[in-house]
Tab-separated table of C-alpha atoms and ligand atoms in Angstrom:
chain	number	residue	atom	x	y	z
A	1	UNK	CA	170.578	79.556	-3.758
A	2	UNK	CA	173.148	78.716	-1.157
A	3	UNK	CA	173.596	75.223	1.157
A	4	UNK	CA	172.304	75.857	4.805
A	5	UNK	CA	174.266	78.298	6.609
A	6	UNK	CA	176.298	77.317	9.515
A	7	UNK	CA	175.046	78.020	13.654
A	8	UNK	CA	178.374	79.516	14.584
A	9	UNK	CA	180.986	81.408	12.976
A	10	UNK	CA	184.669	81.575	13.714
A	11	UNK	CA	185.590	85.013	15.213
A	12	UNK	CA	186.362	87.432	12.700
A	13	UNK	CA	190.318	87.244	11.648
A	14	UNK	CA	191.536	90.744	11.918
A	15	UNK	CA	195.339	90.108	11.553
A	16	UNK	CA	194.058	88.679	8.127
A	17	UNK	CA	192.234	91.702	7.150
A	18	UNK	CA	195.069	93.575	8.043
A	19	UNK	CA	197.981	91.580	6.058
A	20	UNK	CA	194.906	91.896	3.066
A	21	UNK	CA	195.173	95.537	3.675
A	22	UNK	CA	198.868	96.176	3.626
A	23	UNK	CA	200.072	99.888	3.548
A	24	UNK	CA	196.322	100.558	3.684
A	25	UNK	CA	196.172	99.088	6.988
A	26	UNK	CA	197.092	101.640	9.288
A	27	UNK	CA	194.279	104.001	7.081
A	28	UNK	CA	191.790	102.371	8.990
A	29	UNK	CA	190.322	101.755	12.582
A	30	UNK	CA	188.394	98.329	11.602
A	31	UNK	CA	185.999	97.182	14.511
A	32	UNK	CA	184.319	93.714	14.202
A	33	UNK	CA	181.373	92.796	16.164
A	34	UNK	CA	179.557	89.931	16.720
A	35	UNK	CA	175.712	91.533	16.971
A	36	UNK	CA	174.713	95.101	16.372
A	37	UNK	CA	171.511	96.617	15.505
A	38	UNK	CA	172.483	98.327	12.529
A	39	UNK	CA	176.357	99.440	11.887
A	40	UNK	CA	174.847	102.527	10.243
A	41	UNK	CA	172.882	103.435	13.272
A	42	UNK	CA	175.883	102.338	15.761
A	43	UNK	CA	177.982	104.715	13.847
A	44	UNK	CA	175.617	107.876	13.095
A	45	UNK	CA	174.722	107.501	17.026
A	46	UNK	CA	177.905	107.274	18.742
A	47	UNK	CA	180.526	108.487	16.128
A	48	UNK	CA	184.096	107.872	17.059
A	49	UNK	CA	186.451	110.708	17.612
A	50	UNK	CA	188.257	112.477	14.422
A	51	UNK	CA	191.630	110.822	14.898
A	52	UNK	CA	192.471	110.991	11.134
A	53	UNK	CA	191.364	107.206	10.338
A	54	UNK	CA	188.528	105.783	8.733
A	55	UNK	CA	186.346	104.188	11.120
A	56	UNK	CA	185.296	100.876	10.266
A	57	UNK	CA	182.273	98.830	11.652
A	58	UNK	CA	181.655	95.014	10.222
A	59	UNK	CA	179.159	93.077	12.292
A	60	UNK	CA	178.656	89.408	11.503
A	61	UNK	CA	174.739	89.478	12.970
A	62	UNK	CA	172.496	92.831	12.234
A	63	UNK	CA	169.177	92.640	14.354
A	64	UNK	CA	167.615	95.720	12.764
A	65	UNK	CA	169.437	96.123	9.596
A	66	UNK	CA	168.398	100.035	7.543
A	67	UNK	CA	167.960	99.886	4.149
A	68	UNK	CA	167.162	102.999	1.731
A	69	UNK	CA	163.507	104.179	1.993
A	70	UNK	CA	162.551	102.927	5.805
A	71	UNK	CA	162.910	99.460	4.837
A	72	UNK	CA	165.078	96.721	6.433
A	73	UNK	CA	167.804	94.999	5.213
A	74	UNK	CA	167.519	91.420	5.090
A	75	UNK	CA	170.715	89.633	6.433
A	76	UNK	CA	172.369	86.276	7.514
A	77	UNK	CA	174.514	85.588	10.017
A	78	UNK	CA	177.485	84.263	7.893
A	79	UNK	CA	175.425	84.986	5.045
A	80	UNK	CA	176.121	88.509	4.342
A	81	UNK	CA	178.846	90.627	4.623
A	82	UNK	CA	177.478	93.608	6.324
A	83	UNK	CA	179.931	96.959	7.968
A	84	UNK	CA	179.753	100.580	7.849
A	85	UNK	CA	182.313	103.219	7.114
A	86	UNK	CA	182.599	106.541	8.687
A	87	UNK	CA	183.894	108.859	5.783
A	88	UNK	CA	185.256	112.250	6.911
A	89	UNK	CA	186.099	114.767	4.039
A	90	UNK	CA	187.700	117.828	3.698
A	91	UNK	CA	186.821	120.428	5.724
A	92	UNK	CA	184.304	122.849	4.038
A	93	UNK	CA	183.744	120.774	0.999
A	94	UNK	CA	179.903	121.122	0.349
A	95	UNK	CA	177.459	118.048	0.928
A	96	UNK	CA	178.236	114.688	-0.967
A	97	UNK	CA	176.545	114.385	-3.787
A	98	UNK	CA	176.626	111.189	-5.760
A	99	UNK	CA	178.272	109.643	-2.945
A	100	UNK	CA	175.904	105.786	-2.813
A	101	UNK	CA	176.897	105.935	-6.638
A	102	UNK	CA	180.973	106.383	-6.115
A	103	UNK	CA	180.312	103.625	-3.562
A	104	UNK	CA	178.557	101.314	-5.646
A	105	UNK	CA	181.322	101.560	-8.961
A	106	UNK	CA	183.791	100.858	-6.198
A	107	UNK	CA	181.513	97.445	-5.501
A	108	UNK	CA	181.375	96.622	-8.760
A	109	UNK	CA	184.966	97.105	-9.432
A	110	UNK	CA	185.788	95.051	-6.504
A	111	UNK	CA	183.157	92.368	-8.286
A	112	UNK	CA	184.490	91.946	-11.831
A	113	UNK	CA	188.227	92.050	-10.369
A	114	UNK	CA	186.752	88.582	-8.694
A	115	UNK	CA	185.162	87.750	-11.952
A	116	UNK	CA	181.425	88.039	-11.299
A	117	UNK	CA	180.198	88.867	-14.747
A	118	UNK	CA	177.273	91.151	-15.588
A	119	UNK	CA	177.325	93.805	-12.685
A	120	UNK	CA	175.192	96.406	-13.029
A	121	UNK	CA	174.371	99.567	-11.163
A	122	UNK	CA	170.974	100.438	-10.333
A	123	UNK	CA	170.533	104.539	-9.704
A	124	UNK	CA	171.005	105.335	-6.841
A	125	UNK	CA	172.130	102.395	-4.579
A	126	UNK	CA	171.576	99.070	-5.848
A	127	UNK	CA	174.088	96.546	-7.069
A	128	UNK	CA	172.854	94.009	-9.567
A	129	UNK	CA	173.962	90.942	-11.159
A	130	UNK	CA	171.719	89.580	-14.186
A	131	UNK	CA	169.633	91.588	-12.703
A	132	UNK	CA	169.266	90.724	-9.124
A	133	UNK	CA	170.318	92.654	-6.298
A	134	UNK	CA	173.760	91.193	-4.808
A	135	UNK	CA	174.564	94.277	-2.794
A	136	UNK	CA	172.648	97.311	-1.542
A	137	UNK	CA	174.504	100.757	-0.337
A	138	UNK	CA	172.508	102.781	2.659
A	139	UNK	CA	175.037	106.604	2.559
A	140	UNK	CA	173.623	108.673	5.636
A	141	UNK	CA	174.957	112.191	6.456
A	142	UNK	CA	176.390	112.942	10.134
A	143	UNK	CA	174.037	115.433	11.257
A	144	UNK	CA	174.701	119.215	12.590
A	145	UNK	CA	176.730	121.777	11.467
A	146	UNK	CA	179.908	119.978	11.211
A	147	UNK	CA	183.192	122.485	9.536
A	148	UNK	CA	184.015	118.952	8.348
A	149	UNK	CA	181.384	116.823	6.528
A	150	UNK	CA	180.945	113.177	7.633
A	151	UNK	CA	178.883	110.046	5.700
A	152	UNK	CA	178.416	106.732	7.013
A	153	UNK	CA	178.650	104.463	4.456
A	154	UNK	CA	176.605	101.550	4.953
A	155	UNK	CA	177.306	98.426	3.041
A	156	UNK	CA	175.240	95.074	2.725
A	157	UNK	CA	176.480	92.266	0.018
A	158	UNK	CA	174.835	88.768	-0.179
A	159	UNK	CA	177.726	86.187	0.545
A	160	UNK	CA	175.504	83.001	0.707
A	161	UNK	CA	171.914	83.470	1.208
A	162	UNK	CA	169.956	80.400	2.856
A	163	UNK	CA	167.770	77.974	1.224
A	164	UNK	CA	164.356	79.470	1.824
A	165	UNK	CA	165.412	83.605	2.243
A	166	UNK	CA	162.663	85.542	1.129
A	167	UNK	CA	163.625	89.424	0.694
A	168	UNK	CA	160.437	91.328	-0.504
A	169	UNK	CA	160.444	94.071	-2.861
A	170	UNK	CA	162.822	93.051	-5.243
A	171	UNK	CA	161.405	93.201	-8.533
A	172	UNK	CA	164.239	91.700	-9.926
A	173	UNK	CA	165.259	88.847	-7.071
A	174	UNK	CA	168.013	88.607	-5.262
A	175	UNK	CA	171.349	86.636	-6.046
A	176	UNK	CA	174.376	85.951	-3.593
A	177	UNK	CA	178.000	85.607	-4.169
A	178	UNK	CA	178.528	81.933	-4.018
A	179	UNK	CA	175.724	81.907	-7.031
A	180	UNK	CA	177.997	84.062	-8.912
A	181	UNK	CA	181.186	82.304	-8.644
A	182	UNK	CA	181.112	79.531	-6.480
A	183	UNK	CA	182.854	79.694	-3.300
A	184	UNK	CA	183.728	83.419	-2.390
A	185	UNK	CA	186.533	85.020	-0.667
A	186	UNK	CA	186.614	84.794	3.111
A	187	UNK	CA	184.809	87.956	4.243
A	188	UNK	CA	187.874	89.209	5.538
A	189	UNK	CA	189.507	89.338	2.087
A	190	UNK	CA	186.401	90.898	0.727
A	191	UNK	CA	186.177	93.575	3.115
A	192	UNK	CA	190.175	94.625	2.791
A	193	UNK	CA	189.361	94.146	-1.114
A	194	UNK	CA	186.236	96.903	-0.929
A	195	UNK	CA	188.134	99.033	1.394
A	196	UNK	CA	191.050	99.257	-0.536
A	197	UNK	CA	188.910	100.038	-3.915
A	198	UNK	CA	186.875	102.660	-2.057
A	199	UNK	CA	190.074	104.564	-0.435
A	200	UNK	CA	190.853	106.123	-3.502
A	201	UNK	CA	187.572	106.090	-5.287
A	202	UNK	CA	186.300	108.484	-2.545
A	203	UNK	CA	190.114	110.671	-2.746
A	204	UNK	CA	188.913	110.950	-6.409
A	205	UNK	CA	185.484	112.361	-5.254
A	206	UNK	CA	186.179	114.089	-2.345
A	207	UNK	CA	188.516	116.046	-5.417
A	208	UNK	CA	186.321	116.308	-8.220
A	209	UNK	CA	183.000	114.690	-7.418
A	210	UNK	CA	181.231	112.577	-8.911
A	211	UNK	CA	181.748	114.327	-12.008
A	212	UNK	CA	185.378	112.449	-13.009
A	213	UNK	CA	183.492	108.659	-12.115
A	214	UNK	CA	180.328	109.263	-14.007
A	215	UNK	CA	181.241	107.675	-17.372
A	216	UNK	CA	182.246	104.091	-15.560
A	217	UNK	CA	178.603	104.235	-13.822
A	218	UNK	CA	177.337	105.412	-16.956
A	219	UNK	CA	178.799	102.328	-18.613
A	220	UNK	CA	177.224	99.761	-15.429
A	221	UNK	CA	173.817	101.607	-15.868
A	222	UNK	CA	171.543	98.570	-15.389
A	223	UNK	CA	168.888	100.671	-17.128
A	224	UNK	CA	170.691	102.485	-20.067
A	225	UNK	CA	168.097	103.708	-22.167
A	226	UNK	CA	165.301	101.928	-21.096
A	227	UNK	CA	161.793	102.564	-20.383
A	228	UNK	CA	161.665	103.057	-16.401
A	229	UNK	CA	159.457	104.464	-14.016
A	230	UNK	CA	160.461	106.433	-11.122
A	231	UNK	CA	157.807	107.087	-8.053
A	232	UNK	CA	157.739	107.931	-4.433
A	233	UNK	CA	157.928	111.669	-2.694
A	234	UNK	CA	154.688	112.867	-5.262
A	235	UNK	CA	156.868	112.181	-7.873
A	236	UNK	CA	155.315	109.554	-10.872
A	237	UNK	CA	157.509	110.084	-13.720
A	238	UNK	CA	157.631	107.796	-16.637
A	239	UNK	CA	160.501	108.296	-19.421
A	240	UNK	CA	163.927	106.795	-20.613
A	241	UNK	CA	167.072	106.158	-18.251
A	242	UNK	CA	169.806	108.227	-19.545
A	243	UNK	CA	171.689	107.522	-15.997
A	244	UNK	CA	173.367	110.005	-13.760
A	245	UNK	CA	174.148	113.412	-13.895
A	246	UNK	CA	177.830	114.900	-13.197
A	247	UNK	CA	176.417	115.421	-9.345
A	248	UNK	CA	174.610	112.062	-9.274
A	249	UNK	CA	170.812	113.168	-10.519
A	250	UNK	CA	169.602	110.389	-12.088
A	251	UNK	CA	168.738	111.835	-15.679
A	252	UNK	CA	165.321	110.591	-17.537
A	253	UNK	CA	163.958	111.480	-20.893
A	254	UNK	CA	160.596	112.317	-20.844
A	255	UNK	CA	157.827	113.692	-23.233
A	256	UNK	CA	158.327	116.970	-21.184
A	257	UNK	CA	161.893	116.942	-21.268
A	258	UNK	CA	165.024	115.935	-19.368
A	259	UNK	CA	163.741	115.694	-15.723
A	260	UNK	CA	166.966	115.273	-12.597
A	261	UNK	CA	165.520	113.417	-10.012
A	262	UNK	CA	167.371	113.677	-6.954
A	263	UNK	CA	168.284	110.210	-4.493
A	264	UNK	CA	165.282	111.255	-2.040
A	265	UNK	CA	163.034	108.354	-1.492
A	266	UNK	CA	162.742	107.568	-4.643
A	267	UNK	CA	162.287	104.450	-6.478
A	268	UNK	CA	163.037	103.210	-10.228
A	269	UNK	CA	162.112	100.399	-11.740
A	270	UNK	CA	161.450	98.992	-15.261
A	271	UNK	CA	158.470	100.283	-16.384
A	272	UNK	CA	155.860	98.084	-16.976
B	1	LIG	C1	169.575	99.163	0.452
B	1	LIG	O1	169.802	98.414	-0.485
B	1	LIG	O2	168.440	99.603	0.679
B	1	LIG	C2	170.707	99.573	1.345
B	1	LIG	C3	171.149	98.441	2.207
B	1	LIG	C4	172.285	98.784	3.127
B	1	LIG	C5	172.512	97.717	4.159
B	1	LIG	C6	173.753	97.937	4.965
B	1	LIG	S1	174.170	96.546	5.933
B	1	LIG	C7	175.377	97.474	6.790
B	1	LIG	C8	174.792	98.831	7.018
B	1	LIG	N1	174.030	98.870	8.241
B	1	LIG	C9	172.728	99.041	8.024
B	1	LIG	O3	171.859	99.082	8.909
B	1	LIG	N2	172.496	99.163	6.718
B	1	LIG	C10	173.717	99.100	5.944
């Protein structure tokens, strides 16, 4: 995996993200900061005001970075390209359902448009390459009774991983961007690139769902039609991955029948 990672980093370059941006610029409300606990957590705790943008929250050093199912997310300074998004949609519209999935096509568009080869999406979060995990996708609700429904969209992608980084509980390992094809944008660029491939991903699901974007995950489905186990919440069930449902259910043939398993806590995996 990657060379040693540097001690310091030059601050962020926000005039760059915004020329990367362009019209999309003035969409967004991009903060940048230098340490943060978690840009998930800094986001679901203080949420900014509703002033029409998408709030934006990149740190280059995470302390207590969330991943899906109480576990931490591993990350580098330098090493990672880590941020959270604040997604407001339209009033009334009911809770987002397949939301980590629209998020994680919008990755692996943003992926093969930079020529990484053999992206795959892992139900309901996990972006693969060859079958490691390059990028991981935490969605977390804004909580009360809000008239307008609010995710934070929490992003982690392996830039350049050190030496000797050891991330447990990945079956499958874990790969980095500068493994997949060689030296990788500045983050910058790749933020303004996944921004700009999310903006209207999520207009097309805050329309229709996740209905309209299921047959490009369908076609990324790391496990299409393979033997997979699923576990976690009293749930062991063993079958074939037929993928996701029109609202995001991850669909799996069994002996019993079709069973929808819902994101939960949750995990898949090849089965054995
Ligand atoms: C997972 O694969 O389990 C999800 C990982 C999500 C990690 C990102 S890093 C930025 C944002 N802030 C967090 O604390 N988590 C998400």
């Amino acid at each position: 995996m990657g060379a040693a990672l540097p001690d310091s980093f030059p601050a962020p370059d926000l005039a760059a993200l915004a020329q990367a941006l362009g019209p999309l610029a003035p969409v967004f409300d991009i903060r940048w900061w230098e340490d943060c606990d978690s840009t998930n957590a800094a986001l679901l705790e203080a949420p900014p005001e509703d002033d029409g943008k998408v709030h934006v929250l990149a740190a280059t050093r995470q302390s207590a970075g969330r991943g899906r199912r109480g576990r931490q997310w591993l990350a580098w300074p330098g090493g990672s390209l880590t941020f959270s998004a604040l997604w407001r949609f339209a009033p009334a519209s009911s809770a987002p359902a397949g939301l980590s999935l629209a998020v994680g096509l919008a990755l692996a568009r943003v992926l093969e448009k930079l020529g990484v080869a053999a992206v795959a999406l892992k139900w309901p979060n996990d972006v693969l390459v060859h079958g490691a995990k390059l990028a991981g996708v935490l969605v977390e609700l804004l909580p009360g009774r809000r008239t307008t429904p609010a995710a934070v969209i929490g992003i982690g992608l392996n830039l350049r991983l050190p030496v000797d980084a050891v991330i447990p509980g990945q079956a499958g390992g874990v790969t980095d961007l500068a493994r997949e094809m060689g030296e990788p944008p500045t983050r910058e660029h790749l933020l303004a690139a996944i921004l700009a491939e999310l903006h209207p991903m999520l207009a097309t699901y805050e329309r229709t769902g996740f209905g309209l974007l299921r047959n490009a995950w369908q076609k990324r489905n790391a496990f299409a039609n393979l033997p997979v186990q699923v576990s976690g919440e009293g749930t062991n069930i063993a079958g074939i991955c037929l993928g996701a449902d029109e609202d995001g259910a991850l669909l799996v043939r069994t002996a019993a029948g079709v069973r929808r398993i819902f994101a939960g806590e949750v995990s898949l995996r090849p089965a054995s």
